[in-house]
Amino acid sequence: MAVVVREDDSPIQGLYAQGNTASHIFGEVYPGTGATIGQGLVYGTIIANDAAQRSREAKNSSSSIAS
């Protein structure tokens, strides 16, 4: 997963980069139009699932505090 990191390489939890804005599987070479669509779909799904899980955990945490 493409978690964004600070200059000291520590992760910024909940902030992600994907696609051409991140370091992609082709390294420094861009083979052409559409080449990164597949990884965008895969990583986009992984990121969305992680965000949904974090949201559920935050909601459960706040509701247990309120009880």
GROMACS .gro file of C-alpha atoms in nm:
model
   67
    1MET     CA    1   0.000   0.000   0.000
    2ALA     CA    2   0.126   0.348  -0.077
    3VAL     CA    3   0.124   0.522   0.259
    4VAL     CA    4   0.269   0.871   0.235
    5VAL     CA    5   0.580   0.923   0.446
    6ARG     CA    6   0.748   1.228   0.594
    7GLU     CA    7   1.103   1.332   0.512
    8ASP     CA    8   1.224   1.115   0.801
    9ASP     CA    9   1.040   0.815   0.646
   10SER     CA   10   0.779   0.797   0.923
   11PRO     CA   11   0.430   0.719   0.785
   12ILE     CA   12   0.146   0.970   0.780
   13GLN     CA   13  -0.139   0.744   0.891
   14GLY     CA   14  -0.450   0.769   0.674
   15LEU     CA   15  -0.277   0.957   0.388
   16TYR     CA   16  -0.213   0.759   0.071
   17ALA     CA   17  -0.073   0.815  -0.276
   18GLN     CA   18  -0.145   0.597  -0.575
   19GLY     CA   19  -0.122   0.596  -0.950
   20ASN     CA   20   0.114   0.832  -1.125
   21THR     CA   21   0.151   1.050  -0.813
   22ALA     CA   22   0.319   0.763  -0.630
   23SER     CA   23   0.615   0.545  -0.700
   24HIS     CA   24   0.456   0.298  -0.939
   25ILE     CA   25   0.558  -0.052  -1.045
   26PHE     CA   26   0.736   0.069  -1.360
   27GLY     CA   27   0.995   0.267  -1.165
   28GLU     CA   28   1.122   0.567  -1.358
   29VAL     CA   29   0.983   0.443  -1.692
   30TYR     CA   30   0.632   0.521  -1.814
   31PRO     CA   31   0.546   0.268  -2.086
   32GLY     CA   32   0.247   0.457  -2.225
   33THR     CA   33  -0.112   0.563  -2.192
   34GLY     CA   34  -0.323   0.332  -1.979
   35ALA     CA   35  -0.032   0.130  -1.845
   36THR     CA   36  -0.106   0.220  -1.483
   37ILE     CA   37  -0.485   0.175  -1.492
   38GLY     CA   38  -0.469  -0.177  -1.346
   39GLN     CA   39  -0.253  -0.081  -1.051
   40GLY     CA   40  -0.471   0.225  -0.996
   41LEU     CA   41  -0.777   0.002  -0.963
   42VAL     CA   42  -0.601  -0.244  -0.733
   43TYR     CA   43  -0.438   0.012  -0.505
   44GLY     CA   44  -0.749   0.231  -0.511
   45THR     CA   45  -0.952  -0.063  -0.381
   46ILE     CA   46  -0.695  -0.143  -0.111
   47ILE     CA   47  -0.686   0.222  -0.002
   48ALA     CA   48  -1.067   0.248   0.004
   49ASN     CA   49  -1.096  -0.070   0.213
   50ASP     CA   50  -0.837   0.059   0.458
   51ALA     CA   51  -1.013   0.396   0.486
   52ALA     CA   52  -1.348   0.223   0.547
   53GLN     CA   53  -1.192   0.004   0.818
   54ARG     CA   54  -1.038   0.309   0.988
   55SER     CA   55  -1.375   0.484   0.975
   56ARG     CA   56  -1.552   0.186   1.134
   57GLU     CA   57  -1.287   0.165   1.407
   58ALA     CA   58  -1.313   0.537   1.481
   59LYS     CA   59  -1.691   0.516   1.495
   60ASN     CA   60  -1.682   0.216   1.729
   61SER     CA   61  -1.423   0.385   1.947
   62SER     CA   62  -1.624   0.704   1.980
   63SER     CA   63  -1.951   0.521   2.046
   64SER     CA   64  -1.793   0.313   2.325
   65ILE     CA   65  -1.664   0.633   2.488
   66ALA     CA   66  -2.011   0.789   2.474
   67SER     CA   67  -2.173   0.485   2.640
   0.00000   0.00000   0.00000
